[in-house]
Short mmCIF file of C-alpha atoms and ligand atoms in Angstrom, two decimals:
data_model
loop_
_atom_site.label_atom_id
_atom_site.label_comp_id
_atom_site.label_asym_id
_atom_site.label_seq_id
_atom_site.Cartn_x
_atom_site.Cartn_y
_atom_site.Cartn_z
CA UNK A 1301 2.40 32.66 11.76
CA UNK A 1302 3.64 29.59 13.56
CA UNK A 1303 1.99 26.52 12.05
CA UNK A 1304 3.72 23.55 13.58
CA UNK A 1305 1.39 20.56 13.85
CA UNK A 1306 -1.25 21.92 11.48
CA UNK A 1307 -1.04 19.98 8.24
CA UNK A 1308 -3.50 22.15 6.30
CA UNK A 1309 -1.81 25.51 6.47
CA UNK A 1310 0.02 26.88 3.46
CA UNK A 1311 3.30 27.15 5.32
CA UNK A 1312 3.35 23.48 6.06
CA UNK A 1313 5.61 21.83 3.58
CA UNK A 1314 5.63 18.12 3.05
CA UNK A 1315 8.02 16.26 5.34
CA UNK A 1316 9.28 14.41 2.24
CA UNK A 1317 10.11 17.05 -0.34
CA UNK A 1318 11.16 16.35 -3.91
CA UNK A 1319 14.74 17.06 -2.81
CA UNK A 1320 14.46 14.49 0.01
CA UNK A 1321 13.12 11.94 -2.48
CA UNK A 1322 15.89 12.76 -4.92
CA UNK A 1323 18.56 12.33 -2.26
CA UNK A 1324 17.23 8.89 -1.31
CA UNK A 1325 16.85 7.86 -4.94
CA UNK A 1326 20.41 8.93 -5.80
CA UNK A 1327 21.69 7.10 -2.70
CA UNK A 1328 20.06 3.86 -3.88
CA UNK A 1329 20.96 4.29 -7.57
CA UNK A 1330 24.60 4.78 -6.64
CA UNK A 1331 24.63 1.55 -4.59
CA UNK A 1332 22.76 -0.85 -6.83
CA UNK A 1333 22.98 -1.78 -10.48
CA UNK A 1334 19.38 -2.95 -10.39
CA UNK A 1335 16.94 -0.78 -12.30
CA UNK A 1336 13.52 -2.17 -11.33
CA UNK A 1337 10.43 -1.63 -13.46
CA UNK A 1338 8.09 -3.35 -10.98
CA UNK A 1339 7.75 -2.64 -7.26
CA UNK A 1340 5.95 -4.94 -4.83
CA UNK A 1341 4.84 -3.83 -1.37
CA UNK A 1342 4.55 -6.87 0.89
CA UNK A 1343 1.73 -6.72 3.42
CA UNK A 1344 1.69 -8.17 6.94
CA UNK A 1345 3.18 -11.65 6.92
CA UNK A 1346 3.67 -11.51 3.15
CA UNK A 1347 7.42 -10.84 3.11
CA UNK A 1348 7.86 -14.34 1.71
CA UNK A 1349 6.72 -12.95 -1.64
CA UNK A 1350 10.36 -11.90 -2.06
CA UNK A 1351 11.71 -15.39 -1.36
CA UNK A 1352 11.99 -16.35 -5.03
CA UNK A 1353 13.83 -13.22 -6.11
CA UNK A 1354 17.12 -14.02 -7.84
CA UNK A 1355 20.30 -11.87 -7.99
CA UNK A 1356 19.22 -10.38 -4.68
CA UNK A 1357 20.60 -7.19 -3.24
CA UNK A 1358 19.03 -5.98 0.01
CA UNK A 1359 19.05 -2.76 2.01
CA UNK A 1360 17.70 -2.36 5.55
CA UNK A 1361 15.30 0.54 5.79
CA UNK A 1362 17.29 1.95 8.69
CA UNK A 1363 20.36 2.30 6.46
CA UNK A 1364 18.53 4.19 3.69
CA UNK A 1365 18.45 7.97 4.20
CA UNK A 1366 14.95 9.35 4.92
CA UNK A 1367 13.36 5.89 4.72
CA UNK A 1368 10.67 5.06 7.30
CA UNK A 1369 11.44 2.08 9.52
CA UNK A 1370 8.83 -0.65 10.15
CA UNK A 1371 7.87 -1.12 13.80
CA UNK A 1372 5.27 -3.91 13.59
CA UNK A 1373 5.81 -7.69 13.63
CA UNK A 1374 5.50 -9.33 10.21
CA UNK A 1375 7.23 -6.40 8.48
CA UNK A 1376 10.93 -7.20 8.09
CA UNK A 1377 11.96 -3.75 6.99
CA UNK A 1378 14.18 -4.19 3.98
CA UNK A 1379 14.23 -3.47 0.26
CA UNK A 1380 15.01 -6.47 -1.92
CA UNK A 1381 16.21 -5.76 -5.45
CA UNK A 1382 16.48 -8.54 -8.00
CA UNK A 1383 14.66 -10.50 -10.66
CA UNK A 1384 11.51 -12.59 -10.82
CA UNK A 1385 11.85 -14.59 -14.03
CA UNK A 1386 13.36 -11.96 -16.30
CA UNK A 1387 11.63 -9.00 -14.68
CA UNK A 1388 13.65 -6.44 -12.73
CA UNK A 1389 11.82 -5.88 -9.44
CA UNK A 1390 12.12 -4.28 -6.07
CA UNK A 1391 10.23 -5.70 -3.09
CA UNK A 1392 9.42 -3.84 0.09
CA UNK A 1393 9.59 -6.52 2.77
CA UNK A 1394 7.46 -4.60 5.20
CA UNK A 1395 5.71 -1.26 5.09
CA UNK A 1396 4.88 1.39 7.64
CA UNK A 1397 1.39 2.45 8.70
CA UNK A 1398 -0.38 5.57 9.88
CA UNK A 1399 -1.06 3.96 13.28
CA UNK A 1400 2.68 3.59 13.90
CA UNK A 1401 2.81 7.36 14.16
CA UNK A 1402 4.12 8.09 10.67
CA UNK A 1403 2.60 10.84 8.55
CA UNK A 1404 1.00 9.58 5.34
CA UNK A 1405 3.66 11.53 3.51
CA UNK A 1406 6.27 9.29 5.14
CA UNK A 1407 4.14 6.16 4.68
CA UNK A 1408 4.09 6.79 0.92
CA UNK A 1409 7.68 8.05 0.60
CA UNK A 1410 8.93 4.72 -0.86
CA UNK A 1411 6.38 4.92 -3.69
CA UNK A 1412 7.90 8.18 -4.90
CA UNK A 1413 11.39 6.72 -4.62
CA UNK A 1414 10.32 3.85 -6.87
CA UNK A 1415 8.87 6.31 -9.38
CA UNK A 1416 12.11 8.31 -9.44
CA UNK A 1417 14.11 5.07 -9.84
CA UNK A 1418 12.18 4.25 -13.02
CA UNK A 1419 9.51 1.86 -11.72
CA UNK A 1420 6.40 1.76 -13.93
CA UNK A 1421 4.14 -0.73 -12.14
CA UNK A 1422 3.46 -1.21 -8.44
CA UNK A 1423 1.81 -4.21 -6.81
CA UNK A 1424 0.49 -3.36 -3.36
CA UNK A 1425 -0.46 -6.26 -1.11
CA UNK A 1426 -2.04 -6.48 2.31
CA UNK A 1427 -3.64 -8.70 4.91
CA UNK A 1428 -7.24 -7.69 5.45
CA UNK A 1429 -10.47 -8.64 7.14
CA UNK A 1430 -13.28 -9.98 4.97
CA UNK A 1431 -16.57 -8.08 5.19
CA UNK A 1432 -18.25 -9.72 2.21
CA UNK A 1433 -20.21 -12.68 3.55
CA UNK A 1434 -19.09 -14.92 0.68
CA UNK A 1435 -15.40 -14.47 1.47
CA UNK A 1436 -13.44 -17.18 3.24
CA UNK A 1437 -10.15 -16.96 5.13
CA UNK A 1438 -7.39 -17.57 2.59
CA UNK A 1439 -9.23 -15.94 -0.31
CA UNK A 1440 -7.31 -13.51 -2.47
CA UNK A 1441 -9.17 -10.35 -3.38
CA UNK A 1442 -8.02 -8.24 -6.31
CA UNK A 1443 -8.81 -4.67 -5.34
CA UNK A 1444 -11.01 -3.02 -7.93
CA UNK A 1445 -11.60 0.16 -5.93
CA UNK A 1446 -11.12 1.57 -2.47
CA UNK A 1447 -12.71 3.75 0.19
CA UNK A 1448 -10.28 6.20 1.73
CA UNK A 1449 -11.92 6.65 5.11
CA UNK A 1450 -8.99 8.51 6.76
CA UNK A 1451 -8.88 10.69 3.63
CA UNK A 1452 -12.45 11.85 4.30
CA UNK A 1453 -11.21 13.10 7.65
CA UNK A 1454 -8.21 14.95 6.22
CA UNK A 1455 -5.62 12.23 6.73
CA UNK A 1456 -4.56 12.14 3.10
CA UNK A 1457 -1.05 11.73 1.66
CA UNK A 1458 -1.59 14.48 -0.93
CA UNK A 1459 -2.73 17.15 1.54
CA UNK A 1460 -0.40 20.12 1.63
CA UNK A 1461 1.36 21.93 -1.20
CA UNK A 1462 1.30 19.98 -4.46
CA UNK A 1463 4.65 19.46 -6.19
CA UNK A 1464 3.88 19.22 -9.90
CA UNK A 1465 7.08 17.23 -10.41
CA UNK A 1466 5.21 14.33 -8.83
CA UNK A 1467 1.74 14.90 -10.24
CA UNK A 1468 -1.25 17.15 -10.60
CA UNK A 1469 -3.22 18.86 -7.81
CA UNK A 1470 -6.50 17.01 -8.39
CA UNK A 1471 -5.69 13.48 -9.56
CA UNK A 1472 -8.49 11.22 -10.76
CA UNK A 1473 -8.92 8.10 -8.58
CA UNK A 1474 -11.77 6.40 -10.46
CA UNK A 1475 -9.26 4.17 -12.23
CA UNK A 1476 -6.56 3.83 -9.56
CA UNK A 1477 -6.42 0.03 -9.95
CA UNK A 1478 -5.43 -0.90 -13.50
CA UNK A 1479 -8.16 -2.83 -15.28
CA UNK A 1480 -5.58 -4.48 -17.55
CA UNK A 1481 -3.50 -5.71 -14.61
CA UNK A 1482 -6.60 -7.07 -12.86
CA UNK A 1483 -7.61 -8.88 -16.02
CA UNK A 1484 -4.12 -10.31 -16.37
CA UNK A 1485 -4.04 -11.35 -12.69
CA UNK A 1486 -7.39 -13.14 -13.05
CA UNK A 1487 -6.26 -14.90 -16.18
CA UNK A 1488 -2.97 -16.05 -14.62
CA UNK A 1489 -4.84 -17.20 -11.48
CA UNK A 1490 -7.18 -19.24 -13.64
CA UNK A 1491 -4.22 -20.83 -15.46
CA UNK A 1492 -2.76 -21.74 -12.06
CA UNK A 1493 -6.05 -23.30 -10.91
CA UNK A 1494 -6.65 -20.62 -8.27
CA UNK A 1495 -10.07 -19.49 -9.49
CA UNK A 1496 -12.01 -20.94 -6.57
CA UNK A 1497 -10.33 -18.58 -4.11
CA UNK A 1498 -9.87 -15.51 -6.31
CA UNK A 1499 -12.23 -12.60 -5.64
CA UNK A 1500 -12.56 -9.01 -6.68
CA UNK A 1501 -13.83 -6.24 -4.45
CA UNK A 1502 -13.60 -2.92 -2.68
CA UNK A 1503 -10.98 -2.40 0.05
CA UNK A 1504 -11.64 0.09 2.80
CA UNK A 1505 -8.81 1.69 4.74
CA UNK A 1506 -9.28 2.58 8.38
CA UNK A 1507 -6.52 4.14 10.45
CA UNK A 1508 -6.40 1.41 13.10
CA UNK A 1509 -4.75 0.21 15.23
CA UNK A 1510 -7.86 -1.35 16.75
CA UNK A 1511 -9.98 -3.75 14.75
CA UNK A 1512 -13.58 -2.80 14.01
CA UNK A 1513 -16.48 -2.86 16.40
CA UNK A 1514 -19.44 -4.78 15.05
CA UNK A 1515 -21.34 -1.54 14.39
CA UNK A 1516 -18.34 -0.14 12.49
CA UNK A 1517 -17.98 -3.32 10.47
CA UNK A 1518 -21.67 -3.19 9.54
CA UNK A 1519 -21.30 0.43 8.50
CA UNK A 1520 -18.29 -0.31 6.29
CA UNK A 1521 -20.16 -3.19 4.69
CA UNK A 1522 -23.24 -1.05 4.00
CA UNK A 1523 -20.93 1.57 2.45
CA UNK A 1524 -19.80 -1.01 -0.10
CA UNK A 1525 -16.57 -2.37 1.40
CA UNK A 1526 -15.71 -6.02 0.82
CA UNK A 1527 -12.57 -6.01 2.95
CA UNK A 1528 -10.97 -3.74 5.52
CA UNK A 1529 -7.40 -3.01 6.52
CA UNK A 1530 -5.06 -0.26 7.66
CA UNK A 1531 -2.87 0.32 4.62
CA UNK A 1532 -2.61 0.26 0.81
CA UNK A 1533 -4.90 3.22 0.02
CA UNK A 1534 -2.25 5.91 0.69
CA UNK A 1535 0.35 4.03 -1.37
CA UNK A 1536 -2.01 3.50 -4.31
CA UNK A 1537 -3.21 7.11 -4.14
CA UNK A 1538 0.35 8.40 -4.36
CA UNK A 1539 1.16 5.84 -7.07
CA UNK A 1540 -1.77 7.08 -9.17
CA UNK A 1541 -0.77 10.68 -8.51
CA UNK A 1542 2.72 10.08 -9.93
CA UNK A 1543 1.58 7.97 -12.87
CA UNK A 1544 2.36 4.41 -11.75
CA UNK A 1545 0.15 1.51 -12.84
CA UNK A 1546 -1.17 -0.18 -9.73
CA UNK A 1547 -2.43 -3.63 -8.84
CA UNK A 1548 -3.84 -4.18 -5.35
CA UNK A 1549 -4.03 -7.63 -3.79
CA UNK A 1550 -5.69 -8.36 -0.46
CA UNK A 1551 -5.24 -11.64 1.39
CA UNK A 1552 -8.32 -12.29 3.52
CA UNK A 1553 -6.77 -13.32 6.83
CA UNK A 1554 -9.92 -13.20 8.96
CA UNK A 1555 -13.63 -12.72 8.66
CA UNK A 1556 -14.88 -9.54 10.29
CA UNK A 1557 -17.80 -10.14 12.61
CA UNK A 1558 -20.99 -8.44 11.43
CA UNK A 1559 -23.25 -10.20 13.87
CA UNK A 1560 -23.83 -9.83 17.60
CA UNK A 1561 -25.26 -13.29 18.07
CA UNK A 1562 -22.74 -16.00 17.12
CA UNK A 1563 -20.79 -17.47 20.00
CA UNK A 1564 -21.97 -14.54 22.12
CA UNK A 1565 -18.96 -12.45 20.95
CA UNK A 1566 -20.73 -9.14 20.48
CA UNK A 1567 -20.97 -7.11 23.67
CA UNK A 1568 -23.95 -4.74 23.18
O1 R1P B 2413 -2.12 -3.85 5.63
P1 R1P B 2413 -1.00 -4.70 6.13
O2 R1P B 2413 0.30 -3.97 6.18
O3 R1P B 2413 -0.91 -6.01 5.39
O4 R1P B 2413 -1.34 -5.05 7.64
C1 R1P B 2413 -2.60 -5.46 8.10
O5 R1P B 2413 -2.39 -6.29 9.19
C2 R1P B 2413 -2.31 -5.50 10.39
C3 R1P B 2413 -3.31 -6.05 11.37
O6 R1P B 2413 -3.08 -7.39 11.65
C4 R1P B 2413 -2.67 -4.09 9.99
O7 R1P B 2413 -1.49 -3.35 9.84
C5 R1P B 2413 -3.37 -4.30 8.70
O8 R1P B 2413 -3.34 -3.15 7.87
N1 GUN B 2414 -8.95 -2.99 10.18
C1 GUN B 2414 -8.63 -4.26 9.98
N2 GUN B 2414 -7.41 -4.58 9.53
C2 GUN B 2414 -7.13 -5.87 9.34
N3 GUN B 2414 -6.01 -6.45 8.89
C3 GUN B 2414 -6.20 -7.77 8.89
N4 GUN B 2414 -7.43 -8.06 9.31
C4 GUN B 2414 -8.02 -6.88 9.60
C5 GUN B 2414 -9.32 -6.53 10.09
O1 GUN B 2414 -10.18 -7.36 10.37
N5 GUN B 2414 -9.57 -5.20 10.25
#
């Protein structure tokens, strides 16, 4: 049976096999002495998170075998190895998204590379739209849970044959975002005097690339979403699958309109 293009058939193997991941991991390990324990995925416009890294060594995504290449503005497209304080880290300055045309397998490929390199903790960041009425632009929302909307429709990074070397067939997602890391992040934010713009909430992933209609935004809000974006959920899902501790951080870059009336913006 010819199955090209059908991601749910048995014959379809993942486009990023364990062997592909191993090849990329070995390529990186043979070119850097860094052995990061923490990985940070920088969301749109958040590449500056890697600015303070010391002992930097960088690799362009296009030079790394099998690595997906960012195509959207605000995503530089390089891996930055180094240290933050005394912690060995790797930063992804830029990610790729489903709407760019990448499979979710490819979108989450870097997460598995980090796991194979010895990373234990991943911090996934994003720019998102605020649905919660209390949120203001500039707020930082620690993600306590997510809604995987594309996943409900079969766009899921773990669809297809499960390779037990990464993780189990039916991973639990009820604790995908580490409670301990969220507690620590809140405590550090409070020490830094950031409490008045720190929030906690539920992030909803949509595929994009368009922003929400007002009716869609209302629906997401009613479903329990506090913010919405087009990333993060696949990476965290794959991180949980392969046993990484995850922290999710959403920067609220805009308020999503839930109302037809103000400034006459809503069409219907
Ligand atoms: O989620 P990150 O990569 O931060 O990007 C967010 O910003 C872009 C929209 O401006 C979308 O890609 C959305 O997901
Ligand atoms: N879907 C979606 N993604 C975003 N990324 C940043 N802001 C938004 C938004 O309002 N909606």
